[in-house]
Amino acid sequence: MNLHEVSFVSLGPGDPELITLKGLNTLRRADVIYCPATLTSSGKQLSRSADILRALDVDEQHIQYFIVPMSKDRAAAMEAYEKLSTEAAASYAAGKRIAIVAEGDAGFYSSVHYVFEQLLAQGIAVQQVAGIPAFIASGALAGLHIVSQEERLMVIPGNTTAQELSDLLDAGLVVVIMKLSQCREAVKQCMAQYNDHTFHYFENVGTPREVYIRATKELIEKEFPYFSLMIIKKTM
Amino acid sequence: MNLHEVSFVSLGPGDPELITLKGLNTLRRADVIYCPATLTSSGKQLSRSADILRALDVDEQHIQYFIVPMSKDRAAAMEAYEKLSTEAAASYAAGKRIAIVAEGDAGFYSSVHYVFEQLLAQGIAVQQVAGIPAFIASGALAGLHIVSQEERLMVIPGNTTAQELSDLLDAGLVVVIMKLSQCREAVKQCMAQYNDHTFHYFENVGTPREVYIRATKELIEKEFPYFSLMIIKKTM
């Protein structure tokens, strides 16, 4: 029996057209597509990845969902990924062509990479198909030159403080903050202080509900949902 | 006469399959595709972008080259971009559908963004189509989780020193160095010092000449050509 490399396919940030040709071709060849989903408190299954797959006319019969717990409990998520690793390894051994999808890029703050490492450690052939990270799509939406010439970029996840942000801006860096919902107060403190910087706020980029705001006044009162990020850059 | 938005289309790092569907669809609708090229000292025209366009079966008759000087003389490059802005503005006014292509992502260390700003300042409708930056494709090639969980990423262009690199690594950051050819000695000094880090070296990613090396011994004697970059991460 022929065994086929397991592909980790990056879907990009949400707009189905932002998948790469390589990503789409890999999905079309797959027998099984493992797709992440979450459950709401009322038990409804949500999956942004599945929305993308459907818009791309991927055969629904190939999609197998795996539920990722939304809680911050890392152990629960790890358990879901262990289960996926076991299932994927079995499908691989059965000769299936497997794709495991991830939003954004599968190597950029993507917890499903744990499964990649698990399969690799078992000697299973794996490959990663690159995708558009959300901050790149956000920059394009706003028409930004995110970094140019000799500028430096710092990307930080949401676990930051007003002090860290101030230090980075004082050092002249361009700053991208992922998972913005975790650091609302720190960001708002900096917005009040740094009038010579522009705070580009993005929410649900690449989806019908996408939002781009760069007026500090509008942002001060705003809630930052889960799929939000910010690009902070000195105003030219 | 209808006027059509000028599209800045990101091609990704070199592999034609790493363009997005949106990028390819935009190219297919274009009447004119402005494509960067360089001239060798013997006058031969080189264009990685054109290689990508040809591989994607884009109509060659739509391609118009603009020559970007290879010298570090910024003024000469600016002159080329001024000329392109003027030409693109004229084609726009004539009702043409225009695409201007860029390798990697058009908003990420992409000097053609100057043209975007020029056209925007003239009140011309412009849009950016996101693409895969070279460092993202490099991470995928190596199967890396570039950044995970609470890790922070610093992206720096080639103008760095051994001291700056040491400071970044000591601070626990993941570091991406673009335009590596500019800082060969600084990087080699760090490779000798930081045995607990892995130095992932990439060259011409996404092309038939792509190279990935992570053995320090092999790298110590290596030349770093123009299209090279590095991802430095603490070894797990």
Short mmCIF file of C-alpha atoms in Angstrom, two decimals:
data_model
loop_
_atom_site.label_atom_id
_atom_site.label_comp_id
_atom_site.label_asym_id
_atom_site.label_seq_id
_atom_site.Cartn_x
_atom_site.Cartn_y
_atom_site.Cartn_z
CA MET A 1 0.00 0.00 0.00
CA ASN A 2 1.19 3.51 -0.78
CA LEU A 3 1.45 5.94 2.10
CA HIS A 4 0.86 9.63 1.49
CA GLU A 5 2.44 12.58 3.20
CA VAL A 6 0.12 14.29 5.71
CA SER A 7 -0.41 17.92 4.65
CA PHE A 8 -1.02 20.78 7.07
CA VAL A 9 -2.91 23.21 4.86
CA SER A 10 -3.04 26.88 5.82
CA LEU A 11 -6.36 28.49 4.86
CA GLY A 12 -5.43 32.14 5.37
CA PRO A 13 -7.38 34.53 7.60
CA GLY A 14 -10.95 33.97 6.43
CA ASP A 15 -11.47 35.18 2.85
CA PRO A 16 -11.70 31.92 0.86
CA GLU A 17 -9.89 33.61 -2.05
CA LEU A 18 -6.85 34.13 0.19
CA ILE A 19 -5.94 30.45 0.15
CA THR A 20 -2.97 29.63 -2.11
CA LEU A 21 -3.28 27.50 -5.24
CA LYS A 22 -1.08 24.94 -3.49
CA GLY A 23 -3.42 24.85 -0.53
CA LEU A 24 -6.51 24.40 -2.68
CA ASN A 25 -4.88 21.73 -4.86
CA THR A 26 -3.82 19.82 -1.75
CA LEU A 27 -7.37 19.94 -0.36
CA ARG A 28 -8.82 18.70 -3.65
CA ARG A 29 -6.55 15.65 -3.60
CA ALA A 30 -7.30 14.78 0.02
CA ASP A 31 -9.42 11.80 1.06
CA VAL A 32 -9.84 13.10 4.60
CA ILE A 33 -9.78 16.75 5.70
CA TYR A 34 -9.53 17.30 9.44
CA CYS A 35 -11.17 20.60 10.28
CA PRO A 36 -11.25 22.40 13.67
CA ALA A 37 -14.53 23.45 15.22
CA THR A 38 -15.65 24.87 18.54
CA LEU A 39 -18.85 24.32 20.49
CA THR A 40 -20.88 27.20 21.89
CA SER A 41 -22.29 26.95 25.40
CA SER A 42 -25.60 25.87 23.84
CA GLY A 43 -23.83 23.07 21.98
CA LYS A 44 -23.83 24.65 18.51
CA GLN A 45 -20.84 23.76 16.38
CA LEU A 46 -18.93 26.70 14.86
CA SER A 47 -16.10 26.44 12.36
CA ARG A 48 -14.61 29.30 10.41
CA SER A 49 -12.39 26.77 8.64
CA ALA A 50 -15.44 24.85 7.46
CA ASP A 51 -16.96 28.09 6.13
CA ILE A 52 -13.82 28.56 4.04
CA LEU A 53 -13.85 24.95 2.82
CA ARG A 54 -17.51 25.19 1.79
CA ALA A 55 -16.91 28.45 -0.08
CA LEU A 56 -14.09 26.66 -1.94
CA ASP A 57 -16.46 23.83 -2.96
CA VAL A 58 -14.44 21.22 -1.14
CA ASP A 59 -16.30 17.90 -0.96
CA GLU A 60 -18.14 18.00 2.39
CA GLN A 61 -18.01 14.23 2.68
CA HIS A 62 -14.25 14.44 3.15
CA ILE A 63 -14.49 16.80 6.12
CA GLN A 64 -14.02 15.37 9.59
CA TYR A 65 -14.40 17.80 12.45
CA PHE A 66 -12.29 17.87 15.58
CA ILE A 67 -13.56 19.94 18.47
CA VAL A 68 -11.08 22.35 20.05
CA PRO A 69 -12.12 23.51 23.53
CA MET A 70 -12.48 27.31 23.71
CA SER A 71 -11.37 27.48 27.35
CA LYS A 72 -7.91 28.69 28.30
CA ASP A 73 -7.34 25.25 29.76
CA ARG A 74 -4.33 24.13 27.76
CA ALA A 75 -4.69 20.51 28.93
CA ALA A 76 -8.13 20.18 27.36
CA ALA A 77 -6.81 21.47 24.03
CA MET A 78 -3.83 19.14 24.20
CA GLU A 79 -6.18 16.22 24.72
CA ALA A 80 -8.09 17.18 21.56
CA TYR A 81 -4.83 17.36 19.62
CA GLU A 82 -3.65 13.99 20.99
CA LYS A 83 -6.89 12.46 19.77
CA LEU A 84 -6.46 14.06 16.35
CA SER A 85 -2.86 12.77 16.15
CA THR A 86 -4.03 9.25 16.86
CA GLU A 87 -6.82 9.43 14.28
CA ALA A 88 -4.60 11.01 11.64
CA ALA A 89 -1.89 8.39 12.22
CA ALA A 90 -4.47 5.63 11.72
CA SER A 91 -5.82 7.20 8.50
CA TYR A 92 -2.25 7.61 7.28
CA ALA A 93 -1.49 3.95 7.97
CA ALA A 94 -4.65 3.05 6.02
CA GLY A 95 -3.20 4.78 2.95
CA LYS A 96 -5.44 7.84 3.01
CA ARG A 97 -4.42 11.24 1.67
CA ILE A 98 -4.83 13.50 4.68
CA ALA A 99 -5.09 17.25 5.01
CA ILE A 100 -5.29 19.01 8.36
CA VAL A 101 -6.39 22.60 8.00
CA ALA A 102 -5.50 25.68 10.01
CA GLU A 103 -6.64 29.30 9.78
CA GLY A 104 -3.96 31.87 8.98
CA ASP A 105 -0.61 30.11 8.57
CA ALA A 106 -0.13 26.66 10.13
CA GLY A 107 3.32 27.63 11.44
CA PHE A 108 2.44 31.02 12.91
CA TYR A 109 0.77 30.90 16.35
CA SER A 110 -1.11 27.79 15.28
CA SER A 111 -1.63 25.25 18.03
CA VAL A 112 -2.37 22.46 15.55
CA HIS A 113 1.38 22.46 14.88
CA TYR A 114 1.59 20.21 17.92
CA VAL A 115 -0.03 17.48 15.80
CA PHE A 116 2.60 18.07 13.09
CA GLU A 117 5.31 17.45 15.68
CA GLN A 118 3.56 14.37 17.05
CA LEU A 119 3.24 12.77 13.62
CA LEU A 120 6.82 13.69 12.68
CA ALA A 121 8.08 12.07 15.89
CA GLN A 122 6.28 8.87 14.83
CA GLY A 123 8.19 8.88 11.54
CA ILE A 124 5.15 9.93 9.51
CA ALA A 125 5.88 12.09 6.44
CA VAL A 126 4.41 15.56 6.96
CA GLN A 127 4.42 18.80 5.01
CA GLN A 128 3.24 22.34 5.74
CA VAL A 129 1.53 24.46 3.07
CA ALA A 130 2.06 28.16 3.81
CA GLY A 131 -0.80 30.61 4.23
CA ILE A 132 -1.48 34.31 4.70
CA PRO A 133 -1.19 35.32 8.36
CA ALA A 134 -3.99 37.57 9.61
CA PHE A 135 -1.68 40.52 10.16
CA ILE A 136 -0.54 40.44 6.53
CA ALA A 137 -4.15 40.41 5.29
CA SER A 138 -4.94 43.23 7.71
CA GLY A 139 -2.11 45.35 6.34
CA ALA A 140 -3.38 44.76 2.80
CA LEU A 141 -6.94 45.71 3.78
CA ALA A 142 -5.70 49.01 5.21
CA GLY A 143 -3.25 49.63 2.35
CA LEU A 144 -0.34 49.72 4.78
CA HIS A 145 3.33 49.33 4.16
CA ILE A 146 3.62 47.34 7.39
CA VAL A 147 7.43 47.55 7.44
CA SER A 148 9.68 49.30 4.95
CA GLN A 149 13.39 49.77 4.41
CA GLU A 150 15.21 49.54 7.75
CA GLU A 151 12.17 49.32 10.00
CA ARG A 152 11.89 46.49 12.50
CA LEU A 153 8.74 44.57 13.33
CA MET A 154 7.77 43.04 16.65
CA VAL A 155 4.87 40.61 16.77
CA ILE A 156 3.50 39.89 20.22
CA PRO A 157 0.64 37.71 21.38
CA GLY A 158 -1.92 39.30 23.67
CA ASN A 159 -0.05 38.79 26.95
CA THR A 160 1.47 42.25 27.14
CA THR A 161 1.51 45.29 29.40
CA ALA A 162 1.36 49.04 28.83
CA GLN A 163 5.00 49.15 29.94
CA GLU A 164 6.17 46.61 27.36
CA LEU A 165 4.22 48.37 24.61
CA SER A 166 5.69 51.75 25.57
CA ASP A 167 9.20 50.31 25.50
CA LEU A 168 8.66 48.86 22.03
CA LEU A 169 7.18 52.07 20.62
CA ASP A 170 9.93 54.16 22.23
CA ALA A 171 12.47 51.87 20.52
CA GLY A 172 10.91 52.85 17.18
CA LEU A 173 9.50 49.43 16.35
CA VAL A 174 6.41 48.65 14.32
CA VAL A 175 4.24 46.50 16.61
CA VAL A 176 1.67 43.85 15.75
CA ILE A 177 -0.48 42.61 18.62
CA MET A 178 -2.32 39.33 18.10
CA LYS A 179 -5.18 38.17 20.36
CA LEU A 180 -5.91 41.75 21.25
CA SER A 181 -8.81 40.84 23.54
CA GLN A 182 -6.25 39.88 26.20
CA CYS A 183 -4.71 43.33 26.58
CA ARG A 184 -7.47 45.89 26.07
CA GLU A 185 -6.45 48.13 28.95
CA ALA A 186 -2.72 48.14 28.11
CA VAL A 187 -3.48 49.13 24.52
CA LYS A 188 -5.91 51.86 25.52
CA GLN A 189 -3.37 53.33 27.92
CA CYS A 190 -0.85 53.54 25.05
CA MET A 191 -3.42 55.04 22.66
CA ALA A 192 -3.90 57.92 25.11
CA GLN A 193 -0.13 58.47 25.37
CA TYR A 194 1.22 58.04 21.84
CA ASN A 195 -0.45 60.69 19.68
CA ASP A 196 2.33 60.46 17.11
CA HIS A 197 1.44 56.83 16.36
CA THR A 198 -1.47 55.34 14.41
CA PHE A 199 -3.30 52.42 15.99
CA HIS A 200 -4.76 50.31 13.19
CA TYR A 201 -7.46 48.06 14.61
CA PHE A 202 -8.75 44.97 12.75
CA GLU A 203 -11.52 42.52 13.53
CA ASN A 204 -12.59 39.39 11.66
CA VAL A 205 -10.47 40.29 8.64
CA GLY A 206 -11.42 38.40 5.51
CA THR A 207 -14.96 37.65 6.68
CA PRO A 208 -18.22 39.46 5.92
CA ARG A 209 -18.00 40.97 9.41
CA GLU A 210 -14.56 42.51 8.93
CA VAL A 211 -13.83 45.81 10.65
CA TYR A 212 -10.98 48.28 10.20
CA ILE A 213 -10.77 51.33 12.45
CA ARG A 214 -7.91 53.72 12.90
CA ALA A 215 -9.54 56.56 14.77
CA THR A 216 -8.45 56.52 18.39
CA LYS A 217 -11.74 58.13 19.49
CA GLU A 218 -13.80 55.27 18.11
CA LEU A 219 -11.47 52.67 19.61
CA ILE A 220 -11.39 53.98 23.16
CA GLU A 221 -14.85 52.62 23.96
CA LYS A 222 -14.67 49.54 21.82
CA GLU A 223 -14.72 45.92 22.93
CA PHE A 224 -11.97 43.79 21.35
CA PRO A 225 -13.38 40.38 20.36
CA TYR A 226 -11.34 37.17 19.95
CA PHE A 227 -10.49 37.63 16.27
CA SER A 228 -8.97 41.10 16.60
CA LEU A 229 -5.46 42.40 16.14
CA MET A 230 -3.64 45.70 15.96
CA ILE A 231 -0.81 47.20 13.93
CA ILE A 232 0.85 50.19 15.61
CA LYS A 233 3.09 52.40 13.55
CA LYS A 234 4.53 55.87 13.88
CA THR A 235 2.41 58.29 11.83
CA MET A 236 4.33 59.52 8.76
CA MET B 1 -15.51 55.69 -19.33
CA ASN B 2 -15.24 53.35 -16.37
CA LEU B 3 -12.15 53.61 -14.22
CA HIS B 4 -10.81 50.50 -12.48
CA GLU B 5 -9.05 50.22 -9.16
CA VAL B 6 -5.28 49.67 -9.50
CA SER B 7 -4.35 46.37 -7.84
CA PHE B 8 -1.02 45.68 -6.17
CA VAL B 9 -0.82 41.91 -6.46
CA SER B 10 1.50 39.96 -4.15
CA LEU B 11 3.03 36.94 -5.88
CA GLY B 12 4.47 35.16 -2.84
CA PRO B 13 8.13 34.14 -2.52
CA GLY B 14 8.73 32.32 -5.80
CA ASP B 15 6.73 29.11 -6.04
CA PRO B 16 3.95 29.97 -8.52
CA GLU B 17 1.52 27.79 -6.53
CA LEU B 18 1.99 30.06 -3.52
CA ILE B 19 0.00 32.90 -5.09
CA THR B 20 -3.52 33.26 -3.69
CA LEU B 21 -6.66 32.65 -5.71
CA LYS B 22 -7.44 36.34 -5.33
CA GLY B 23 -4.04 37.27 -6.73
CA LEU B 24 -4.39 34.98 -9.72
CA ASN B 25 -7.96 36.11 -10.45
CA THR B 26 -6.86 39.74 -10.32
CA LEU B 27 -4.00 39.06 -12.76
CA ARG B 28 -6.34 37.28 -15.16
CA ARG B 29 -8.69 40.27 -15.28
CA ALA B 30 -5.86 42.79 -15.83
CA ASP B 31 -5.27 44.57 -19.14
CA VAL B 32 -1.79 45.68 -18.11
CA ILE B 33 0.52 43.94 -15.63
CA TYR B 34 3.51 45.98 -14.51
CA CYS B 35 6.31 43.61 -13.59
CA PRO B 36 9.70 44.45 -12.02
CA ALA B 37 12.93 43.34 -13.68
CA THR B 38 16.62 43.99 -13.16
CA LEU B 39 19.44 44.26 -15.66
CA THR B 40 22.69 42.34 -15.24
CA SER B 41 26.00 44.11 -15.97
CA SER B 42 25.94 42.49 -19.41
CA GLY B 43 22.48 43.96 -20.05
CA LYS B 44 20.49 40.76 -19.62
CA GLN B 45 17.01 41.25 -18.18
CA LEU B 46 16.13 39.15 -15.13
CA SER B 47 12.72 38.93 -13.48
CA ARG B 48 11.65 36.41 -10.87
CA SER B 49 8.17 37.94 -10.99
CA ALA B 50 7.95 37.25 -14.72
CA ASP B 51 9.01 33.63 -14.11
CA ILE B 52 6.06 33.32 -11.73
CA LEU B 53 3.65 34.98 -14.18
CA ARG B 54 4.74 32.69 -17.02
CA ALA B 55 4.34 29.59 -14.83
CA LEU B 56 0.80 30.79 -14.07
CA ASP B 57 0.01 31.10 -17.79
CA VAL B 58 -0.65 34.80 -17.55
CA ASP B 59 -0.97 36.37 -21.00
CA GLU B 60 2.56 37.62 -21.85
CA GLN B 61 1.14 40.37 -24.02
CA HIS B 62 -0.23 42.07 -20.91
CA ILE B 63 3.16 42.22 -19.16
CA GLN B 64 5.01 45.52 -19.16
CA TYR B 65 8.40 45.50 -17.48
CA PHE B 66 9.81 48.24 -15.32
CA ILE B 67 13.53 48.11 -14.58
CA VAL B 68 14.53 48.48 -10.93
CA PRO B 69 18.21 49.43 -10.50
CA MET B 70 20.09 46.85 -8.41
CA SER B 71 22.44 49.44 -6.91
CA LYS B 72 21.99 50.61 -3.33
CA ASP B 73 21.42 54.07 -4.78
CA ARG B 74 17.95 54.81 -3.46
CA ALA B 75 17.52 57.82 -5.76
CA ALA B 76 17.85 55.66 -8.87
CA ALA B 77 15.18 53.27 -7.57
CA MET B 78 12.90 56.19 -6.67
CA GLU B 79 13.24 57.51 -10.20
CA ALA B 80 12.12 54.13 -11.57
CA TYR B 81 9.10 54.14 -9.25
CA GLU B 82 8.22 57.74 -10.19
CA LYS B 83 8.23 56.69 -13.83
CA LEU B 84 6.03 53.68 -13.04
CA SER B 85 3.59 55.88 -11.09
CA THR B 86 3.26 58.22 -14.07
CA GLU B 87 2.71 55.36 -16.51
CA ALA B 88 0.23 53.58 -14.26
CA ALA B 89 -1.72 56.82 -13.69
CA ALA B 90 -1.98 57.31 -17.45
CA SER B 91 -3.16 53.71 -18.03
CA TYR B 92 -5.67 54.15 -15.21
CA ALA B 93 -7.01 57.34 -16.78
CA ALA B 94 -7.33 55.46 -20.07
CA GLY B 95 -9.71 53.01 -18.38
CA LYS B 96 -7.32 50.05 -18.20
CA ARG B 97 -7.45 47.37 -15.53
CA ILE B 98 -4.00 47.54 -13.97
CA ALA B 99 -2.08 45.11 -11.82
CA ILE B 100 1.33 45.92 -10.35
CA VAL B 101 3.06 42.81 -9.03
CA ALA B 102 5.45 42.34 -6.12
CA GLU B 103 7.30 39.30 -4.82
CA GLY B 104 6.43 38.19 -1.29
CA ASP B 105 3.77 40.50 0.13
CA ALA B 106 3.31 43.96 -1.38
CA GLY B 107 3.06 45.54 2.08
CA PHE B 108 6.01 43.81 3.74
CA TYR B 109 9.43 45.33 2.93
CA SER B 110 8.23 45.98 -0.61
CA SER B 111 9.58 49.17 -2.15
CA VAL B 112 6.86 49.21 -4.83
CA HIS B 113 4.53 50.34 -2.04
CA TYR B 114 5.86 53.81 -2.80
CA VAL B 115 3.88 53.67 -6.05
CA PHE B 116 0.76 52.68 -4.10
CA GLU B 117 1.18 55.82 -1.97
CA GLN B 118 1.83 58.00 -5.01
CA LEU B 119 -1.33 56.83 -6.78
CA LEU B 120 -3.41 57.10 -3.61
CA ALA B 121 -2.20 60.70 -3.13
CA GLN B 122 -3.47 61.46 -6.65
CA GLY B 123 -6.93 60.20 -5.70
CA ILE B 124 -6.60 57.00 -7.71
CA ALA B 125 -8.42 53.96 -6.31
CA VAL B 126 -5.88 51.34 -5.22
CA GLN B 127 -6.07 47.96 -3.51
CA GLN B 128 -3.49 45.55 -2.12
CA VAL B 129 -3.84 41.78 -2.56
CA ALA B 130 -2.01 39.97 0.25
CA GLY B 131 0.71 37.40 -0.40
CA ILE B 132 2.92 34.92 1.44
CA PRO B 133 6.02 36.62 2.87
CA ALA B 134 9.28 34.71 2.28
CA PHE B 135 9.80 34.01 5.98
CA ILE B 136 6.40 32.31 6.23
CA ALA B 137 7.18 30.08 3.23
CA SER B 138 10.59 29.37 4.75
CA GLY B 139 9.05 28.25 8.02
CA ALA B 140 6.68 25.95 6.13
CA LEU B 141 9.56 24.45 4.12
CA ALA B 142 11.41 23.62 7.33
CA GLY B 143 8.27 22.45 9.15
CA LEU B 144 8.77 25.08 11.84
CA HIS B 145 6.35 26.46 14.32
CA ILE B 146 7.87 29.92 13.83
CA VAL B 147 6.15 31.36 16.90
CA SER B 148 3.85 29.58 19.31
CA GLN B 149 1.82 30.46 22.39
CA GLU B 150 3.42 33.40 24.18
CA GLU B 151 6.55 33.69 22.05
CA ARG B 152 7.47 37.01 20.50
CA LEU B 153 8.83 37.52 17.01
CA MET B 154 11.25 40.20 15.86
CA VAL B 155 11.74 40.73 12.13
CA ILE B 156 14.78 42.77 11.18
CA PRO B 157 16.16 43.78 7.82
CA GLY B 158 19.83 43.06 7.17
CA ASN B 159 21.24 46.19 8.83
CA THR B 160 22.08 44.60 12.16
CA THR B 161 25.05 43.97 14.43
CA ALA B 162 26.23 41.03 16.54
CA GLN B 163 25.37 43.13 19.60
CA GLU B 164 21.76 43.73 18.51
CA LEU B 165 21.29 40.05 17.66
CA SER B 166 22.70 38.98 21.03
CA ASP B 167 20.37 41.34 22.84
CA LEU B 168 17.35 39.95 20.97
CA LEU B 169 18.29 36.33 21.59
CA ASP B 170 19.06 37.04 25.25
CA ALA B 171 15.57 38.56 25.53
CA GLY B 172 14.16 35.21 24.41
CA LEU B 173 12.78 36.43 21.08
CA VAL B 174 12.41 34.44 17.89
CA VAL B 175 14.35 36.40 15.26
CA VAL B 176 13.84 36.59 11.50
CA ILE B 177 16.59 38.32 9.53
CA MET B 178 15.73 39.45 6.01
CA LYS B 179 18.41 40.45 3.43
CA LEU B 180 20.92 38.29 5.22
CA SER B 181 23.72 39.11 2.80
CA GLN B 182 24.13 42.44 4.60
CA CYS B 183 25.10 41.00 7.97
CA ARG B 184 27.08 37.82 7.36
CA GLU B 185 29.74 38.52 9.99
CA ALA B 186 27.29 39.51 12.73
CA VAL B 187 25.28 36.33 12.18
CA LYS B 188 28.36 34.11 12.15
CA GLN B 189 29.57 35.64 15.39
CA CYS B 190 26.23 34.76 17.00
CA MET B 191 26.25 31.23 15.57
CA ALA B 192 29.55 30.61 17.37
CA GLN B 193 28.15 31.96 20.64
CA TYR B 194 24.59 30.61 20.86
CA ASN B 195 24.82 26.82 20.87
CA ASP B 196 21.39 26.54 22.44
CA HIS B 197 19.74 28.15 19.41
CA THR B 198 19.04 26.76 15.95
CA PHE B 199 19.96 28.96 13.00
CA HIS B 200 17.64 28.04 10.12
CA TYR B 201 19.13 29.33 6.88
CA PHE B 202 17.06 29.73 3.68
CA GLU B 203 18.02 30.72 0.16
CA ASN B 204 15.80 31.24 -2.90
CA VAL B 205 12.81 29.62 -1.19
CA GLY B 206 10.07 28.59 -3.58
CA THR B 207 12.39 28.36 -6.59
CA PRO B 208 14.12 25.32 -8.11
CA ARG B 209 17.34 26.55 -6.45
CA GLU B 210 15.93 26.65 -2.94
CA VAL B 211 18.27 25.78 -0.06
CA TYR B 212 17.55 25.02 3.60
CA ILE B 213 20.44 24.44 6.01
CA ARG B 214 20.35 24.27 9.76
CA ALA B 215 23.77 22.84 10.54
CA THR B 216 26.02 25.55 11.92
CA LYS B 217 29.13 23.80 10.56
CA GLU B 218 27.88 24.03 6.99
CA LEU B 219 26.84 27.63 7.42
CA ILE B 220 30.08 29.00 8.85
CA GLU B 221 31.84 28.96 5.47
CA LYS B 222 28.79 29.80 3.38
CA GLU B 223 28.21 32.90 1.28
CA PHE B 224 24.78 34.47 1.83
CA PRO B 225 23.30 35.58 -1.51
CA TYR B 226 20.70 38.32 -2.02
CA PHE B 227 17.61 36.10 -1.64
CA SER B 228 18.54 34.61 1.72
CA LEU B 229 17.02 34.88 5.17
CA MET B 230 17.35 33.29 8.58
CA ILE B 231 15.03 32.21 11.37
CA ILE B 232 16.74 31.92 14.75
CA LYS B 233 14.96 30.08 17.53
CA LYS B 234 15.94 28.53 20.82
CA THR B 235 16.38 24.78 20.34
CA MET B 236 13.60 22.85 22.10
#
